[in-house]
């Protein structure tokens, strides 16, 4: 009787261990911009599940923007409700590293014998490297491009895509003469002051130097004057980015300047017109640089369970690896940060999809999408956003005066005043 009881208990323990061994490890994951990335993860999840049937990926509500994603994670760190993996804008990683929320990936990378040869671009890894440690793996990288309704341009007598903003304003005026009521939208409201930084890098000038903003520079004044010239010269309406994409897709907006990330979305939704992308115009000739947009996957898990952390690492590396990253290019307009995706899996893809190749051709211009220093980085972003909105709505007319106002407000928010 004792033997049979012990045998039963032993068998029960074995059964319990077997059940636990077969239980899936659940990873919670959050990403931004559902309109852009829902279709991407719909393609990635089944493939990941085939390779890792013991890992469940629980999707959290998507972040509305990169700023919203950062704010959400900062709140979740306080409430103890962090996701295991979080997608963060390339310019929003530093604050999560400085606050100890993002975990270093070096302990995981050190266990991967072939990690350095697995296809990751060193230039891309540098976007997520802080104090000589990698804290994120870039997932989707973008550059600004022009979107053109070629039928509308042809009807207006336009035979060449504009290479400078002055040429673009001239194109606007031809489109207006041909009947266009809103010839262009220049995406001033895009996340992280990305387009203002684009105008700065176009001139070869970073927005942040030596821990301070360069808003008091001649290049910054030129950037503000260029925004005003576009708004006034094209009589640009103040749309939201989503409204502009919808208007372009419907054939109502002939030109749109925004991130390459929306190419896939527009190709799926556009009306019957010839659509082409073109390189981002410069101020005086070709741009000298452009900021890298996009996001990185960061390990933000608060768990100490090795199984959870290994599962999170498996998910994080899969979505940024060759196979996972290839889906980014196929479903959006972002560029994979992975050589295996670009050079092997997508060898023929870009020749067959030239609208998605435009940004790839601009990769030599890749520059930092800069974070603003100190704990008030998000507040500084809002100050600059408000200043740009004043130009677009016509509230600000004198760019030197606006520049001075922005410099004063931003200086008050910097760590050392």
GROMACS .gro file of C-alpha atoms in nm:
model
  417
    1UNK     CA    1   0.000   0.000   0.000
    2UNK     CA    2   0.282   0.240   0.088
    3UNK     CA    3   0.468   0.145  -0.231
    4UNK     CA    4   0.160   0.201  -0.448
    5UNK     CA    5   0.093   0.535  -0.276
    6UNK     CA    6   0.450   0.647  -0.337
    7UNK     CA    7   0.428   0.531  -0.697
    8UNK     CA    8   0.108   0.725  -0.746
    9UNK     CA    9   0.259   1.039  -0.594
   10UNK     CA   10   0.570   0.998  -0.804
   11UNK     CA   11   0.367   0.954  -1.122
   12UNK     CA   12   0.153   1.257  -1.033
   13UNK     CA   13   0.465   1.467  -0.986
   14UNK     CA   14   0.601   1.352  -1.320
   15UNK     CA   15   0.269   1.437  -1.485
   16UNK     CA   16   0.268   1.782  -1.329
   17UNK     CA   17   0.621   1.847  -1.449
   18UNK     CA   18   0.530   1.730  -1.799
   19UNK     CA   19   0.228   1.962  -1.809
   20UNK     CA   20   0.438   2.252  -1.687
   21UNK     CA   21   0.707   2.173  -1.943
   22UNK     CA   22   0.447   2.186  -2.220
   23UNK     CA   23   0.293   2.511  -2.100
   24UNK     CA   24   0.373   2.802  -2.326
   25UNK     CA   25   0.570   3.097  -2.197
   26UNK     CA   26   0.371   3.414  -2.255
   27UNK     CA   27   0.546   3.730  -2.371
   28UNK     CA   28   0.370   4.066  -2.368
   29UNK     CA   29   0.457   4.292  -2.660
   30UNK     CA   30   0.363   4.649  -2.750
   31UNK     CA   31   0.428   4.842  -3.071
   32UNK     CA   32   0.326   5.177  -3.223
   33UNK     CA   33   0.120   5.280  -3.527
   34UNK     CA   34  -0.130   5.002  -3.576
   35UNK     CA   35  -0.224   5.137  -3.921
   36UNK     CA   36   0.130   5.070  -4.038
   37UNK     CA   37   0.230   4.758  -3.845
   38UNK     CA   38  -0.082   4.548  -3.785
   39UNK     CA   39  -0.042   4.385  -4.126
   40UNK     CA   40   0.328   4.326  -4.055
   41UNK     CA   41   0.271   4.133  -3.734
   42UNK     CA   42  -0.019   3.943  -3.887
   43UNK     CA   43   0.242   3.805  -4.127
   44UNK     CA   44   0.517   3.752  -3.868
   45UNK     CA   45   0.323   3.585  -3.585
   46UNK     CA   46   0.231   3.257  -3.762
   47UNK     CA   47   0.589   3.210  -3.884
   48UNK     CA   48   0.727   3.271  -3.537
   49UNK     CA   49   0.477   3.027  -3.388
   50UNK     CA   50   0.594   2.754  -3.623
   51UNK     CA   51   0.950   2.793  -3.496
   52UNK     CA   52   0.856   2.851  -3.131
   53UNK     CA   53   0.532   2.665  -3.048
   54UNK     CA   54   0.615   2.696  -2.677
   55UNK     CA   55   0.602   3.079  -2.680
   56UNK     CA   56   0.281   3.281  -2.684
   57UNK     CA   57   0.292   3.646  -2.789
   58UNK     CA   58   0.029   3.861  -2.621
   59UNK     CA   59  -0.020   4.188  -2.808
   60UNK     CA   60  -0.097   4.495  -2.602
   61UNK     CA   61  -0.286   4.797  -2.730
   62UNK     CA   62  -0.070   4.978  -2.982
   63UNK     CA   63   0.092   5.313  -2.909
   64UNK     CA   64  -0.060   5.605  -3.099
   65UNK     CA   65   0.283   5.758  -3.155
   66UNK     CA   66   0.644   5.724  -3.044
   67UNK     CA   67   0.592   5.994  -2.781
   68UNK     CA   68   0.286   5.807  -2.653
   69UNK     CA   69   0.487   5.485  -2.643
   70UNK     CA   70   0.759   5.642  -2.432
   71UNK     CA   71   0.513   5.803  -2.194
   72UNK     CA   72   0.323   5.475  -2.160
   73UNK     CA   73   0.636   5.278  -2.070
   74UNK     CA   74   0.747   5.544  -1.821
   75UNK     CA   75   0.408   5.512  -1.646
   76UNK     CA   76   0.417   5.133  -1.660
   77UNK     CA   77   0.759   5.130  -1.497
   78UNK     CA   78   0.607   5.310  -1.198
   79UNK     CA   79   0.297   5.088  -1.183
   80UNK     CA   80   0.494   4.765  -1.234
   81UNK     CA   81   0.315   4.671  -1.555
   82UNK     CA   82   0.589   4.677  -1.818
   83UNK     CA   83   0.565   4.474  -2.140
   84UNK     CA   84   0.843   4.223  -2.197
   85UNK     CA   85   0.932   4.374  -2.534
   86UNK     CA   86   0.847   4.727  -2.644
   87UNK     CA   87   0.895   4.903  -2.976
   88UNK     CA   88   1.031   5.253  -2.921
   89UNK     CA   89   1.120   5.531  -3.161
   90UNK     CA   90   1.491   5.545  -3.239
   91UNK     CA   91   1.505   5.891  -3.083
   92UNK     CA   92   1.327   5.779  -2.764
   93UNK     CA   93   1.553   5.494  -2.655
   94UNK     CA   94   1.800   5.692  -2.446
   95UNK     CA   95   1.556   5.797  -2.174
   96UNK     CA   96   1.456   5.433  -2.114
   97UNK     CA   97   1.822   5.338  -2.089
   98UNK     CA   98   1.903   5.623  -1.851
   99UNK     CA   99   1.611   5.534  -1.625
  100UNK     CA  100   1.711   5.169  -1.613
  101UNK     CA  101   1.390   5.049  -1.779
  102UNK     CA  102   1.547   4.903  -2.093
  103UNK     CA  103   1.772   4.608  -2.022
  104UNK     CA  104   2.112   4.563  -2.186
  105UNK     CA  105   2.111   4.301  -2.461
  106UNK     CA  106   2.483   4.230  -2.419
  107UNK     CA  107   2.432   3.921  -2.194
  108UNK     CA  108   2.213   3.766  -2.465
  109UNK     CA  109   2.433   3.875  -2.754
  110UNK     CA  110   2.739   3.723  -2.587
  111UNK     CA  111   2.570   3.380  -2.599
  112UNK     CA  112   2.508   3.406  -2.974
  113UNK     CA  113   2.819   3.278  -3.146
  114UNK     CA  114   2.721   3.412  -3.489
  115UNK     CA  115   2.540   3.728  -3.385
  116UNK     CA  116   2.781   3.969  -3.554
  117UNK     CA  117   2.751   3.780  -3.882
  118UNK     CA  118   2.377   3.724  -3.860
  119UNK     CA  119   2.307   4.019  -4.083
  120UNK     CA  120   2.277   4.318  -3.853
  121UNK     CA  121   2.416   4.639  -4.000
  122UNK     CA  122   2.673   4.791  -3.763
  123UNK     CA  123   2.543   5.135  -3.860
  124UNK     CA  124   2.196   5.025  -3.756
  125UNK     CA  125   2.315   4.875  -3.426
  126UNK     CA  126   2.482   5.206  -3.342
  127UNK     CA  127   2.136   5.366  -3.338
  128UNK     CA  128   2.061   5.155  -3.030
  129UNK     CA  129   2.405   5.160  -2.865
  130UNK     CA  130   2.459   5.358  -2.545
  131UNK     CA  131   2.780   5.359  -2.336
  132UNK     CA  132   2.920   5.084  -2.561
  133UNK     CA  133   2.625   4.854  -2.489
  134UNK     CA  134   2.342   4.750  -2.721
  135UNK     CA  135   2.000   4.814  -2.568
  136UNK     CA  136   1.777   4.766  -2.870
  137UNK     CA  137   1.770   4.597  -3.208
  138UNK     CA  138   1.643   4.823  -3.486
  139UNK     CA  139   1.326   4.679  -3.636
  140UNK     CA  140   1.213   4.926  -3.899
  141UNK     CA  141   1.418   5.214  -4.036
  142UNK     CA  142   1.279   5.493  -4.250
  143UNK     CA  143   1.391   5.805  -4.432
  144UNK     CA  144   1.174   6.089  -4.564
  145UNK     CA  145   1.069   6.070  -4.930
  146UNK     CA  146   0.833   6.240  -5.172
  147UNK     CA  147   0.506   6.078  -5.281
  148UNK     CA  148   0.375   6.182  -5.623
  149UNK     CA  149   0.054   6.138  -5.818
  150UNK     CA  150   0.219   6.115  -6.158
  151UNK     CA  151  -0.109   6.154  -6.347
  152UNK     CA  152  -0.176   6.487  -6.174
  153UNK     CA  153   0.179   6.608  -6.238
  154UNK     CA  154   0.160   6.515  -6.604
  155UNK     CA  155  -0.174   6.695  -6.642
  156UNK     CA  156  -0.011   7.007  -6.493
  157UNK     CA  157   0.279   6.990  -6.737
  158UNK     CA  158   0.537   6.876  -6.481
  159UNK     CA  159   0.799   6.654  -6.643
  160UNK     CA  160   1.060   6.620  -6.366
  161UNK     CA  161   1.032   6.556  -5.994
  162UNK     CA  162   1.155   6.851  -5.783
  163UNK     CA  163   1.508   6.829  -5.646
  164UNK     CA  164   1.485   7.135  -5.418
  165UNK     CA  165   1.209   7.293  -5.211
  166UNK     CA  166   1.213   7.595  -5.442
  167UNK     CA  167   1.144   7.364  -5.736
  168UNK     CA  168   0.872   7.192  -5.533
  169UNK     CA  169   0.699   7.526  -5.469
  170UNK     CA  170   0.711   7.592  -5.843
  171UNK     CA  171   0.550   7.254  -5.902
  172UNK     CA  172   0.281   7.346  -5.647
  173UNK     CA  173   0.195   7.656  -5.844
  174UNK     CA  174   0.163   7.459  -6.169
  175UNK     CA  175  -0.066   7.211  -5.995
  176UNK     CA  176  -0.277   7.495  -5.854
  177UNK     CA  177  -0.309   7.649  -6.201
  178UNK     CA  178  -0.424   7.309  -6.326
  179UNK     CA  179  -0.702   7.308  -6.067
  180UNK     CA  180  -0.553   7.144  -5.757
  181UNK     CA  181  -0.705   7.293  -5.442
  182UNK     CA  182  -0.434   7.152  -5.214
  183UNK     CA  183  -0.121   7.063  -5.412
  184UNK     CA  184   0.102   6.942  -5.129
  185UNK     CA  185   0.124   6.836  -4.768
  186UNK     CA  186   0.464   6.861  -4.600
  187UNK     CA  187   0.444   6.645  -4.288
  188UNK     CA  188   0.542   6.905  -4.027
  189UNK     CA  189   0.340   6.725  -3.757
  190UNK     CA  190   0.521   6.393  -3.789
  191UNK     CA  191   0.652   6.249  -3.463
  192UNK     CA  192   0.967   6.377  -3.292
  193UNK     CA  193   1.006   6.699  -3.496
  194UNK     CA  194   1.144   6.462  -3.761
  195UNK     CA  195   1.088   6.693  -4.055
  196UNK     CA  196   1.248   6.994  -3.889
  197UNK     CA  197   1.549   6.774  -3.813
  198UNK     CA  198   1.539   6.669  -4.180
  199UNK     CA  199   1.578   7.032  -4.289
  200UNK     CA  200   1.864   7.074  -4.043
  201UNK     CA  201   2.047   6.759  -4.160
  202UNK     CA  202   1.982   6.862  -4.521
  203UNK     CA  203   2.219   7.151  -4.447
  204UNK     CA  204   2.461   6.920  -4.266
  205UNK     CA  205   2.368   7.066  -3.927
  206UNK     CA  206   2.265   6.848  -3.631
  207UNK     CA  207   1.983   6.979  -3.412
  208UNK     CA  208   2.177   6.888  -3.096
  209UNK     CA  209   2.547   6.963  -3.045
  210UNK     CA  210   2.738   6.936  -2.720
  211UNK     CA  211   2.427   6.885  -2.510
  212UNK     CA  212   2.248   7.195  -2.641
  213UNK     CA  213   2.002   7.261  -2.922
  214UNK     CA  214   2.119   7.457  -3.225
  215UNK     CA  215   1.792   7.643  -3.273
  216UNK     CA  216   1.983   7.972  -3.254
  217UNK     CA  217   2.191   7.883  -3.561
  218UNK     CA  218   2.163   8.027  -3.914
  219UNK     CA  219   2.069   7.678  -4.033
  220UNK     CA  220   1.773   7.670  -3.793
  221UNK     CA  221   1.650   8.004  -3.925
  222UNK     CA  222   1.684   7.873  -4.281
  223UNK     CA  223   1.483   7.564  -4.179
  224UNK     CA  224   1.202   7.778  -4.034
  225UNK     CA  225   1.202   8.006  -4.339
  226UNK     CA  226   1.182   7.700  -4.565
  227UNK     CA  227   0.876   7.572  -4.377
  228UNK     CA  228   0.710   7.912  -4.417
  229UNK     CA  229   0.799   7.926  -4.787
  230UNK     CA  230   0.636   7.586  -4.841
  231UNK     CA  231   0.323   7.680  -4.647
  232UNK     CA  232   0.282   8.020  -4.816
  233UNK     CA  233   0.401   7.926  -5.165
  234UNK     CA  234   0.179   7.619  -5.184
  235UNK     CA  235  -0.111   7.751  -4.972
  236UNK     CA  236  -0.075   7.429  -4.776
  237UNK     CA  237  -0.372   7.320  -4.569
  238UNK     CA  238  -0.322   7.210  -4.207
  239UNK     CA  239  -0.406   6.840  -4.228
  240UNK     CA  240  -0.316   6.568  -3.984
  241UNK     CA  241  -0.069   6.308  -4.114
  242UNK     CA  242  -0.347   6.048  -4.142
  243UNK     CA  243  -0.575   6.293  -4.326
  244UNK     CA  244  -0.293   6.369  -4.569
  245UNK     CA  245  -0.230   5.999  -4.639
  246UNK     CA  246  -0.602   5.941  -4.695
  247UNK     CA  247  -0.624   6.245  -4.925
  248UNK     CA  248  -0.323   6.133  -5.128
  249UNK     CA  249  -0.459   5.778  -5.154
  250UNK     CA  250  -0.791   5.914  -5.281
  251UNK     CA  251  -0.615   6.106  -5.558
  252UNK     CA  252  -0.702   6.446  -5.410
  253UNK     CA  253  -0.351   6.545  -5.293
  254UNK     CA  254  -0.092   6.539  -5.577
  255UNK     CA  255   0.223   6.559  -5.360
  256UNK     CA  256   0.300   6.435  -5.011
  257UNK     CA  257   0.629   6.448  -4.822
  258UNK     CA  258   0.646   6.206  -4.533
  259UNK     CA  259   0.816   5.888  -4.412
  260UNK     CA  260   0.871   5.602  -4.653
  261UNK     CA  261   0.685   5.391  -4.395
  262UNK     CA  262   0.349   5.463  -4.559
  263UNK     CA  263   0.429   5.324  -4.905
  264UNK     CA  264   0.265   4.987  -4.840
  265UNK     CA  265  -0.040   5.146  -4.682
  266UNK     CA  266  -0.089   5.378  -4.981
  267UNK     CA  267  -0.031   5.104  -5.237
  268UNK     CA  268  -0.307   4.898  -5.075
  269UNK     CA  269  -0.554   5.189  -5.054
  270UNK     CA  270  -0.485   5.421  -5.346
  271UNK     CA  271  -0.728   5.508  -5.621
  272UNK     CA  272  -0.654   5.438  -5.988
  273UNK     CA  273  -0.358   5.667  -6.058
  274UNK     CA  274   0.012   5.627  -6.131
  275UNK     CA  275   0.203   5.650  -5.804
  276UNK     CA  276   0.575   5.711  -5.765
  277UNK     CA  277   0.811   5.799  -5.482
  278UNK     CA  278   1.109   6.030  -5.520
  279UNK     CA  279   1.412   6.138  -5.321
  280UNK     CA  280   1.368   6.402  -5.052
  281UNK     CA  281   1.442   6.751  -5.192
  282UNK     CA  282   1.721   6.968  -5.056
  283UNK     CA  283   1.747   7.339  -4.984
  284UNK     CA  284   2.048   7.415  -5.206
  285UNK     CA  285   2.100   7.103  -5.412
  286UNK     CA  286   2.091   6.748  -5.276
  287UNK     CA  287   2.059   6.694  -4.898
  288UNK     CA  288   2.383   6.647  -4.705
  289UNK     CA  289   2.211   6.414  -4.458
  290UNK     CA  290   1.872   6.288  -4.341
  291UNK     CA  291   1.762   6.157  -4.000
  292UNK     CA  292   1.698   5.787  -3.958
  293UNK     CA  293   1.339   5.737  -3.852
  294UNK     CA  294   1.178   5.419  -3.732
  295UNK     CA  295   1.194   5.210  -3.419
  296UNK     CA  296   1.382   4.948  -3.224
  297UNK     CA  297   1.275   4.648  -3.020
  298UNK     CA  298   1.381   4.689  -2.657
  299UNK     CA  299   1.378   4.438  -2.372
  300UNK     CA  300   1.173   4.611  -2.103
  301UNK     CA  301   1.067   4.303  -1.908
  302UNK     CA  302   1.064   4.331  -1.530
  303UNK     CA  303   1.071   3.952  -1.498
  304UNK     CA  304   1.362   3.764  -1.342
  305UNK     CA  305   1.242   3.432  -1.483
  306UNK     CA  306   1.512   3.302  -1.723
  307UNK     CA  307   1.248   3.131  -1.938
  308UNK     CA  308   1.057   3.455  -1.985
  309UNK     CA  309   1.372   3.648  -2.069
  310UNK     CA  310   1.493   3.385  -2.314
  311UNK     CA  311   1.150   3.378  -2.478
  312UNK     CA  312   1.151   3.757  -2.503
  313UNK     CA  313   1.498   3.742  -2.661
  314UNK     CA  314   1.375   3.480  -2.909
  315UNK     CA  315   1.088   3.708  -3.015
  316UNK     CA  316   1.305   4.020  -3.023
  317UNK     CA  317   1.571   3.860  -3.242
  318UNK     CA  318   1.321   3.691  -3.473
  319UNK     CA  319   1.134   4.008  -3.566
  320UNK     CA  320   1.462   4.191  -3.637
  321UNK     CA  321   1.631   3.899  -3.813
  322UNK     CA  322   1.638   3.835  -4.188
  323UNK     CA  323   1.308   3.652  -4.214
  324UNK     CA  324   1.117   3.873  -3.974
  325UNK     CA  325   1.265   4.196  -4.101
  326UNK     CA  326   1.182   4.108  -4.461
  327UNK     CA  327   0.813   4.132  -4.374
  328UNK     CA  328   0.870   4.495  -4.275
  329UNK     CA  329   0.972   4.583  -4.631
  330UNK     CA  330   0.699   4.373  -4.788
  331UNK     CA  331   0.412   4.515  -4.584
  332UNK     CA  332   0.519   4.876  -4.517
  333UNK     CA  333   0.782   5.101  -4.675
  334UNK     CA  334   1.029   5.079  -4.391
  335UNK     CA  335   1.373   4.935  -4.460
  336UNK     CA  336   1.489   4.626  -4.272
  337UNK     CA  337   1.796   4.700  -4.059
  338UNK     CA  338   1.932   4.361  -4.154
  339UNK     CA  339   2.170   4.275  -4.439
  340UNK     CA  340   2.030   3.924  -4.467
  341UNK     CA  341   1.688   4.070  -4.539
  342UNK     CA  342   1.809   4.336  -4.781
  343UNK     CA  343   2.069   4.133  -4.969
  344UNK     CA  344   1.936   3.778  -4.964
  345UNK     CA  345   1.563   3.753  -4.895
  346UNK     CA  346   1.482   4.079  -5.071
  347UNK     CA  347   1.735   4.046  -5.352
  348UNK     CA  348   1.469   4.081  -5.623
  349UNK     CA  349   1.209   4.262  -5.416
  350UNK     CA  350   1.334   4.617  -5.461
  351UNK     CA  351   1.378   4.582  -5.837
  352UNK     CA  352   1.013   4.481  -5.853
  353UNK     CA  353   0.903   4.746  -5.601
  354UNK     CA  354   1.086   5.069  -5.695
  355UNK     CA  355   0.864   5.285  -5.472
  356UNK     CA  356   1.010   5.105  -5.172
  357UNK     CA  357   1.365   5.130  -5.306
  358UNK     CA  358   1.377   5.512  -5.296
  359UNK     CA  359   1.462   5.520  -4.926
  360UNK     CA  360   1.721   5.244  -4.968
  361UNK     CA  361   1.895   5.458  -5.230
  362UNK     CA  362   1.917   5.737  -4.971
  363UNK     CA  363   2.089   5.520  -4.707
  364UNK     CA  364   2.427   5.695  -4.756
  365UNK     CA  365   2.258   6.006  -4.606
  366UNK     CA  366   2.156   5.821  -4.288
  367UNK     CA  367   2.209   6.044  -3.981
  368UNK     CA  368   2.092   6.038  -3.619
  369UNK     CA  369   1.734   6.113  -3.530
  370UNK     CA  370   1.838   6.310  -3.226
  371UNK     CA  371   1.686   6.295  -2.881
  372UNK     CA  372   1.672   6.620  -2.686
  373UNK     CA  373   1.886   6.616  -2.371
  374UNK     CA  374   1.754   6.589  -2.018
  375UNK     CA  375   1.431   6.478  -1.858
  376UNK     CA  376   1.231   6.740  -2.052
  377UNK     CA  377   1.297   6.593  -2.395
  378UNK     CA  378   0.929   6.528  -2.462
  379UNK     CA  379   0.839   6.880  -2.348
  380UNK     CA  380   1.099   7.026  -2.587
  381UNK     CA  381   0.946   6.821  -2.869
  382UNK     CA  382   0.609   6.980  -2.790
  383UNK     CA  383   0.754   7.334  -2.785
  384UNK     CA  384   0.899   7.287  -3.134
  385UNK     CA  385   0.578   7.123  -3.254
  386UNK     CA  386   0.379   7.424  -3.132
  387UNK     CA  387   0.618   7.659  -3.311
  388UNK     CA  388   0.581   7.472  -3.641
  389UNK     CA  389   0.203   7.472  -3.601
  390UNK     CA  390   0.213   7.851  -3.565
  391UNK     CA  391   0.381   7.870  -3.908
  392UNK     CA  392   0.131   7.634  -4.068
  393UNK     CA  393  -0.174   7.816  -3.926
  394UNK     CA  394  -0.035   8.158  -4.014
  395UNK     CA  395  -0.006   8.268  -3.652
  396UNK     CA  396   0.371   8.320  -3.688
  397UNK     CA  397   0.488   8.545  -3.969
  398UNK     CA  398   0.831   8.669  -3.858
  399UNK     CA  399   1.071   8.371  -3.853
  400UNK     CA  400   1.348   8.554  -3.668
  401UNK     CA  401   1.103   8.641  -3.391
  402UNK     CA  402   0.973   8.283  -3.380
  403UNK     CA  403   1.329   8.151  -3.367
  404UNK     CA  404   1.405   8.368  -3.065
  405UNK     CA  405   1.089   8.252  -2.888
  406UNK     CA  406   1.175   7.887  -2.947
  407UNK     CA  407   1.533   7.934  -2.827
  408UNK     CA  408   1.416   8.097  -2.502
  409UNK     CA  409   1.150   7.833  -2.430
  410UNK     CA  410   1.379   7.541  -2.509
  411UNK     CA  411   1.669   7.679  -2.304
  412UNK     CA  412   1.442   7.692  -2.000
  413UNK     CA  413   1.381   7.317  -2.042
  414UNK     CA  414   1.739   7.209  -2.088
  415UNK     CA  415   1.925   7.050  -1.791
  416UNK     CA  416   2.155   7.350  -1.745
  417UNK     CA  417   1.909   7.616  -1.856
   0.00000   0.00000   0.00000
